[in-house]
Coordinates of N, CA and C in Angstrom, one line a residue:
H1 N 16.3 -19.8 12.1 CA 16.6 -18.4 11.7 C 15.4 -17.6 12.2
V2 N 15.7 -16.7 13.1 CA 14.6 -15.9 13.7 C 14.6 -14.5 12.9
A3 N 13.5 -14.2 12.4 CA 13.4 -12.9 11.7 C 13.6 -11.7 12.7
S4 N 14.4 -10.8 12.3 CA 14.7 -9.6 13.2 C 13.4 -8.8 13.3
P5 N 13.1 -8.2 14.4 CA 11.9 -7.5 14.6 C 11.8 -6.2 13.7
Q6 N 12.9 -5.7 13.2 CA 12.8 -4.6 12.3 C 13.3 -4.9 11.0
A7 N 13.0 -4.0 10.0 CA 13.3 -4.3 8.6 C 14.8 -4.1 8.4
S8 N 15.3 -4.9 7.4 CA 16.7 -4.7 7.0 C 16.8 -3.3 6.3
A9 N 18.0 -2.8 6.3 CA 18.3 -1.5 5.7 C 18.0 -1.6 4.2
E10 N 18.3 -2.8 3.6 CA 18.0 -3.0 2.2 C 16.5 -2.8 1.9
V11 N 15.7 -3.4 2.7 CA 14.2 -3.3 2.4 C 13.7 -1.9 2.7
L12 N 14.2 -1.3 3.8 CA 13.8 0.1 4.1 C 14.2 1.1 3.0
D13 N 15.4 0.9 2.4 CA 15.9 1.8 1.3 C 15.0 1.6 0.1
A14 N 14.7 0.3 -0.2 CA 13.9 0.0 -1.4 C 12.5 0.6 -1.2
A15 N 11.9 0.5 0.0 CA 10.6 1.0 0.3 C 10.6 2.5 0.2
K16 N 11.6 3.2 0.7 CA 11.6 4.6 0.6 C 11.7 5.1 -0.8
N17 N 12.5 4.4 -1.6 CA 12.7 4.7 -3.0 C 11.3 4.5 -3.7
Q18 N 10.6 3.4 -3.4 CA 9.4 3.1 -4.0 C 8.4 4.2 -3.7
V19 N 8.3 4.7 -2.5 CA 7.4 5.7 -2.0 C 7.7 7.0 -2.8
D20 N 9.0 7.4 -2.9 CA 9.4 8.6 -3.6 C 9.1 8.5 -5.1
G21 N 9.4 7.4 -5.7 CA 9.1 7.2 -7.1 C 7.6 7.2 -7.4
F22 N 6.8 6.6 -6.5 CA 5.3 6.7 -6.6 C 4.8 8.1 -6.6
R23 N 5.3 8.8 -5.6 CA 4.9 10.2 -5.4 C 5.2 11.1 -6.6
Q24 N 6.4 10.9 -7.2 CA 6.7 11.6 -8.4 C 5.9 11.2 -9.6
S25 N 5.7 9.9 -9.8 CA 5.1 9.5 -11.1 C 3.5 9.6 -11.0
H26 N 3.0 9.6 -9.8 CA 1.5 9.5 -9.6 C 0.9 10.8 -9.2
G27 N 1.7 11.9 -9.5 CA 1.1 13.2 -9.3 C 0.6 13.5 -7.9
G28 N 1.3 13.0 -6.9 CA 0.8 13.3 -5.6 C -0.4 12.5 -5.1
H29 N -0.9 11.6 -5.9 CA -2.1 10.8 -5.5 C -1.6 9.9 -4.4
S30 N -2.4 9.8 -3.3 CA -2.0 8.9 -2.2 C -3.0 7.9 -1.9
P31 N -2.9 6.7 -2.5 CA -3.9 5.7 -2.2 C -3.5 5.1 -0.8
D32 N -4.5 4.3 -0.3 CA -4.3 3.6 1.0 C -3.0 2.8 1.0
E33 N -2.7 2.2 -0.1 CA -1.4 1.3 -0.1 C -0.2 2.1 0.1
L34 N -0.2 3.4 -0.4 CA 1.0 4.2 -0.1 C 1.0 4.7 1.3
K35 N -0.1 5.0 1.9 CA -0.2 5.5 3.3 C 0.2 4.3 4.2
Q36 N -0.2 3.1 3.9 CA 0.1 2.0 4.8 C 1.6 1.7 4.7
L37 N 2.2 1.8 3.5 CA 3.7 1.5 3.4 C 4.4 2.6 4.2
E38 N 4.0 3.9 4.0 CA 4.7 4.9 4.7 C 4.6 4.8 6.3
A39 N 3.4 4.3 6.7 CA 3.2 4.1 8.1 C 4.1 2.9 8.6
A40 N 4.3 1.9 7.8 CA 5.1 0.8 8.2 C 6.6 1.2 8.2
I41 N 7.0 2.0 7.3 CA 8.4 2.5 7.3 C 8.6 3.3 8.6
A42 N 7.7 4.2 8.9 CA 7.8 5.1 10.0 C 7.8 4.3 11.3
S43 N 7.1 3.2 11.4 CA 7.0 2.5 12.6 C 8.0 1.4 12.7
D44 N 8.9 1.3 11.8 CA 10.0 0.3 11.8 C 9.4 -1.1 11.8
A45 N 8.4 -1.4 11.0 CA 7.8 -2.7 10.9 C 8.9 -3.7 10.4
D46 N 8.5 -5.0 10.5 CA 9.5 -6.0 10.1 C 9.6 -6.1 8.6
T47 N 10.6 -6.8 8.1 CA 10.9 -6.9 6.7 C 9.7 -7.5 5.9
P48 N 9.2 -8.7 6.4 CA 8.1 -9.2 5.5 C 6.8 -8.3 5.5
E49 N 6.6 -7.5 6.5 CA 5.5 -6.6 6.5 C 5.7 -5.5 5.5
I50 N 6.9 -4.9 5.5 CA 7.2 -3.8 4.6 C 7.2 -4.4 3.2
G51 N 7.8 -5.6 3.0 CA 7.8 -6.2 1.7 C 6.4 -6.5 1.1
A52 N 5.5 -6.9 2.0 CA 4.1 -7.2 1.5 C 3.5 -5.9 1.1
L53 N 3.7 -4.8 1.9 CA 3.1 -3.5 1.5 C 3.7 -3.0 0.3
M54 N 5.0 -3.2 0.0 CA 5.6 -2.8 -1.2 C 4.9 -3.5 -2.4
Y55 N 4.7 -4.8 -2.2 CA 4.1 -5.6 -3.2 C 2.7 -5.1 -3.5
E56 N 1.9 -4.8 -2.5 CA 0.6 -4.3 -2.7 C 0.6 -3.0 -3.4
L57 N 1.5 -2.1 -3.0 CA 1.6 -0.8 -3.7 C 1.9 -1.0 -5.2
L58 N 2.8 -1.9 -5.5 CA 3.2 -2.2 -6.9 C 2.0 -2.7 -7.7
C59 N 1.2 -3.6 -7.1 CA 0.0 -4.1 -7.7 C -0.9 -3.0 -8.0
A60 N -1.2 -2.1 -7.0 CA -2.1 -1.0 -7.2 C -1.6 -0.1 -8.3
S61 N -0.3 0.2 -8.3 CA 0.3 1.1 -9.2 C 0.1 0.6 -10.7
L62 N 0.3 -0.7 -10.9 CA 0.2 -1.3 -12.2 C -1.2 -1.6 -12.7
L63 N -2.1 -1.8 -11.7 CA -3.5 -2.2 -12.1 C -4.5 -1.1 -11.9
D64 N -4.2 -0.1 -11.1 CA -5.2 0.9 -10.8 C -4.9 2.3 -11.3
Y65 N -3.8 2.4 -12.2 CA -3.4 3.7 -12.7 C -3.2 3.6 -14.2
D66 N -3.5 4.7 -14.9 CA -3.3 4.8 -16.3 C -2.3 5.9 -16.6
R67 N -1.6 5.8 -17.8 CA -0.8 6.9 -18.2 C -1.6 8.1 -18.4
D68 N -1.1 9.2 -18.0 CA -1.7 10.5 -18.3 C -1.6 10.8 -19.7
E69 N -2.7 11.1 -20.4 CA -2.6 11.4 -21.9 C -1.8 12.6 -22.2
S70 N -1.7 13.6 -21.2 CA -1.0 14.8 -21.5 C 0.5 14.7 -21.1
D71 N 0.9 13.7 -20.3 CA 2.2 13.6 -19.8 C 2.6 12.1 -19.6
E72 N 3.3 11.5 -20.5 CA 3.5 10.0 -20.4 C 4.3 9.6 -19.2
N73 N 5.0 10.6 -18.5 CA 5.7 10.2 -17.3 C 4.9 10.2 -16.1
K74 N 3.6 10.6 -16.2 CA 2.7 10.7 -15.1 C 1.7 9.6 -15.2
L75 N 1.2 9.1 -14.0 CA 0.2 8.1 -14.0 C -1.0 8.8 -13.2
V76 N -2.2 8.5 -13.7 CA -3.4 9.0 -13.0 C -4.3 7.9 -12.6
P77 N -5.1 8.0 -11.5 CA -6.0 7.0 -11.1 C -6.9 6.5 -12.3
S78 N -6.9 5.2 -12.5 CA -7.8 4.7 -13.6 C -9.2 4.9 -13.2
P79 N -10.1 5.2 -14.2 CA -11.5 5.3 -13.9 C -12.1 3.9 -13.5
T80 N -11.4 2.8 -13.8 CA -11.9 1.5 -13.4 C -11.1 0.9 -12.3
A81 N -10.4 1.7 -11.5 CA -9.6 1.2 -10.4 C -10.4 0.3 -9.5
G82 N -9.9 -0.9 -9.2 CA -10.5 -1.8 -8.2 C -11.6 -2.6 -8.9
Q83 N -12.0 -2.3 -10.1 CA -13.0 -3.1 -10.8 C -12.5 -4.3 -11.5
P84 N -13.3 -5.2 -11.8 CA -12.8 -6.4 -12.6 C -12.2 -5.9 -13.9
I85 N -11.2 -6.6 -14.3 CA -10.5 -6.3 -15.6 C -10.8 -7.4 -16.6
P86 N -11.2 -7.0 -17.8 CA -11.5 -8.1 -18.8 C -10.2 -8.9 -19.1
K87 N -10.3 -10.2 -19.1 CA -9.1 -11.0 -19.3 C -8.4 -10.7 -20.6
D88 N -9.1 -10.2 -21.6 CA -8.5 -9.9 -22.9 C -8.0 -8.5 -23.1
A89 N -7.9 -7.8 -21.9 CA -7.4 -6.4 -22.0 C -5.9 -6.4 -22.5
P90 N -5.6 -5.5 -23.4 CA -4.3 -5.5 -24.0 C -3.2 -5.4 -23.0
G91 N -2.2 -6.3 -23.1 CA -1.1 -6.3 -22.2 C -1.3 -6.8 -20.8
L92 N -2.5 -7.2 -20.5 CA -2.9 -7.7 -19.2 C -2.1 -8.9 -18.7
V93 N -2.0 -9.9 -19.6 CA -1.3 -11.1 -19.2 C 0.2 -10.8 -18.9
D94 N 0.8 -9.9 -19.6 CA 2.2 -9.5 -19.3 C 2.3 -8.9 -17.9
V95 N 1.4 -7.9 -17.7 CA 1.4 -7.2 -16.4 C 1.2 -8.2 -15.2
M96 N 0.2 -9.0 -15.4 CA -0.2 -10.0 -14.3 C 1.0 -11.0 -14.1
T97 N 1.6 -11.4 -15.2 CA 2.7 -12.4 -15.1 C 3.9 -11.7 -14.3
N98 N 4.2 -10.5 -14.7 CA 5.3 -9.8 -14.0 C 5.0 -9.5 -12.6
L99 N 3.8 -9.2 -12.2 CA 3.4 -9.0 -10.8 C 3.5 -10.3 -10.0
Y100 N 3.0 -11.3 -10.6 CA 3.0 -12.6 -10.0 C 4.4 -13.1 -9.7
V101 N 5.2 -13.1 -10.7 CA 6.6 -13.5 -10.6 C 7.4 -12.7 -9.6
Y102 N 7.1 -11.4 -9.6 CA 7.8 -10.5 -8.7 C 7.5 -10.9 -7.2
G103 N 6.3 -11.1 -7.0 CA 5.9 -11.6 -5.6 C 6.6 -12.8 -5.2
I104 N 6.5 -13.8 -6.1 CA 7.1 -15.1 -5.8 C 8.6 -15.0 -5.5
R105 N 9.3 -14.2 -6.3 CA 10.7 -14.0 -6.1 C 11.1 -13.3 -4.8
M106 N 10.1 -12.6 -4.2 CA 10.4 -12.0 -2.9 C 10.5 -13.0 -1.8
I107 N 9.9 -14.2 -2.0 CA 9.7 -15.2 -0.9 C 11.1 -15.7 -0.4
P108 N 11.9 -16.2 -1.3 CA 13.2 -16.8 -0.8 C 14.1 -15.8 -0.1
S109 N 14.0 -14.5 -0.4 CA 14.8 -13.5 0.2 C 14.3 -13.1 1.6
G110 N 13.1 -13.7 1.9 CA 12.5 -13.3 3.2 C 11.8 -12.0 3.2
F111 N 11.6 -11.4 2.0 CA 10.9 -10.1 1.9 C 9.4 -10.2 2.0
I112 N 8.9 -11.4 2.0 CA 7.4 -11.6 2.1 C 7.2 -13.0 2.6
D113 N 6.2 -13.2 3.4 CA 5.8 -14.6 3.8 C 5.0 -15.2 2.7
V114 N 5.2 -16.5 2.6 CA 4.5 -17.3 1.5 C 3.0 -17.1 1.5
D115 N 2.4 -17.2 2.7 CA 1.0 -17.1 2.8 C 0.5 -15.7 2.5
R116 N 1.2 -14.7 2.9 CA 0.9 -13.3 2.6 C 1.0 -13.1 1.1
C117 N 2.0 -13.6 0.5 CA 2.2 -13.5 -1.0 C 1.0 -14.1 -1.7
K118 N 0.6 -15.3 -1.3 CA -0.5 -16.0 -1.9 C -1.8 -15.2 -1.8
Q119 N -2.0 -14.6 -0.6 CA -3.2 -13.8 -0.3 C -3.2 -12.6 -1.2
I120 N -2.1 -11.9 -1.4 CA -2.0 -10.7 -2.2 C -2.3 -11.1 -3.7
V121 N -1.7 -12.2 -4.1 CA -1.9 -12.7 -5.5 C -3.4 -13.0 -5.7
E122 N -4.0 -13.7 -4.7 CA -5.4 -14.0 -4.9 C -6.3 -12.8 -4.8
E123 N -6.1 -11.9 -3.9 CA -6.9 -10.7 -3.7 C -6.7 -9.7 -4.8
R124 N -5.5 -9.4 -5.1 CA -5.2 -8.3 -6.0 C -5.0 -8.7 -7.5
L125 N -4.6 -9.9 -7.7 CA -4.5 -10.3 -9.1 C -5.6 -11.2 -9.6
A126 N -5.7 -12.4 -8.9 CA -6.8 -13.3 -9.4 C -8.2 -12.8 -9.4
K127 N -8.5 -12.2 -8.3 CA -9.9 -11.6 -8.1 C -10.2 -10.6 -9.2
R128 N -9.2 -9.8 -9.6 CA -9.5 -8.7 -10.6 C -9.9 -9.3 -11.9
V129 N -9.5 -10.5 -12.2 CA -9.9 -11.1 -13.5 C -10.9 -12.3 -13.2
G130 N -11.5 -12.3 -12.0 CA -12.5 -13.3 -11.7 C -12.1 -14.7 -11.6
M131 N -10.9 -14.9 -11.1 CA -10.3 -16.2 -11.0 C -9.9 -16.6 -9.5
S132 N -9.7 -17.8 -9.3 CA -9.1 -18.3 -8.1 C -7.5 -18.2 -8.3
G133 N -6.8 -18.4 -7.2 CA -5.3 -18.5 -7.4 C -4.9 -19.6 -8.3
A134 N -5.5 -20.7 -8.2 CA -5.2 -21.9 -9.1 C -5.5 -21.6 -10.5
E135 N -6.6 -21.0 -10.8 CA -7.0 -20.6 -12.1 C -6.0 -19.6 -12.7
L136 N -5.6 -18.7 -11.9 CA -4.6 -17.7 -12.3 C -3.3 -18.3 -12.7
D137 N -2.9 -19.3 -11.9 CA -1.7 -20.1 -12.3 C -1.8 -20.6 -13.7
E138 N -2.9 -21.3 -13.9 CA -3.1 -21.9 -15.2 C -3.2 -20.9 -16.4
W139 N -3.9 -19.8 -16.1 CA -4.1 -18.8 -17.1 C -2.8 -18.1 -17.5
L140 N -2.0 -17.8 -16.5 CA -0.7 -17.1 -16.8 C 0.4 -18.1 -17.3
D141 N 0.2 -19.4 -17.0 CA 1.2 -20.4 -17.4 C 2.5 -20.0 -16.9
V142 N 2.6 -19.6 -15.6 CA 3.9 -19.3 -15.0 C 4.6 -20.6 -14.6
P143 N 5.8 -20.7 -14.9 CA 6.5 -22.0 -14.6 C 6.5 -22.2 -13.0
D144 N 6.5 -23.4 -12.6 CA 6.5 -23.7 -11.2 C 7.8 -23.2 -10.6
M145 N 7.7 -22.4 -9.6 CA 9.0 -21.8 -9.1 C 9.4 -22.5 -7.8
G146 N 8.8 -23.7 -7.6 CA 9.2 -24.4 -6.4 C 8.7 -23.9 -5.1
V147 N 7.7 -23.1 -5.1 CA 7.1 -22.5 -3.9 C 5.8 -23.2 -3.6
E148 N 5.7 -23.9 -2.5 CA 4.5 -24.6 -2.1 C 3.6 -23.8 -1.2

């Protein structure tokens, strides 16, 4: 099975929807992850590339933004964006588990390459809580999803 050089319509639509949704909810803030995804859409990158950038934007969205105290439908950049997150932060295990499982579930569909998914999990999830990928696996106690 040879991957087509350009993204499937399904992934392109999902990516465009994610960009639109991000712009609406994040008050026009444009992090690098958003710019990279938009550039990939514009340049007709392949499906796994767009999928990986969507995953990175999702990670940034959930870990680097806080609810706006004056408008619960808006998200604002967190004052601690990119910094280590205490492992006992309220709700963190749920957010990390959801992000982790989301990434793994993209693999069988061909929306992301296994190695890229692992890299994003290690860089964006594990490192934020001061762990390796293996330590993150144990901490989150995510069931083995058959991905090697």
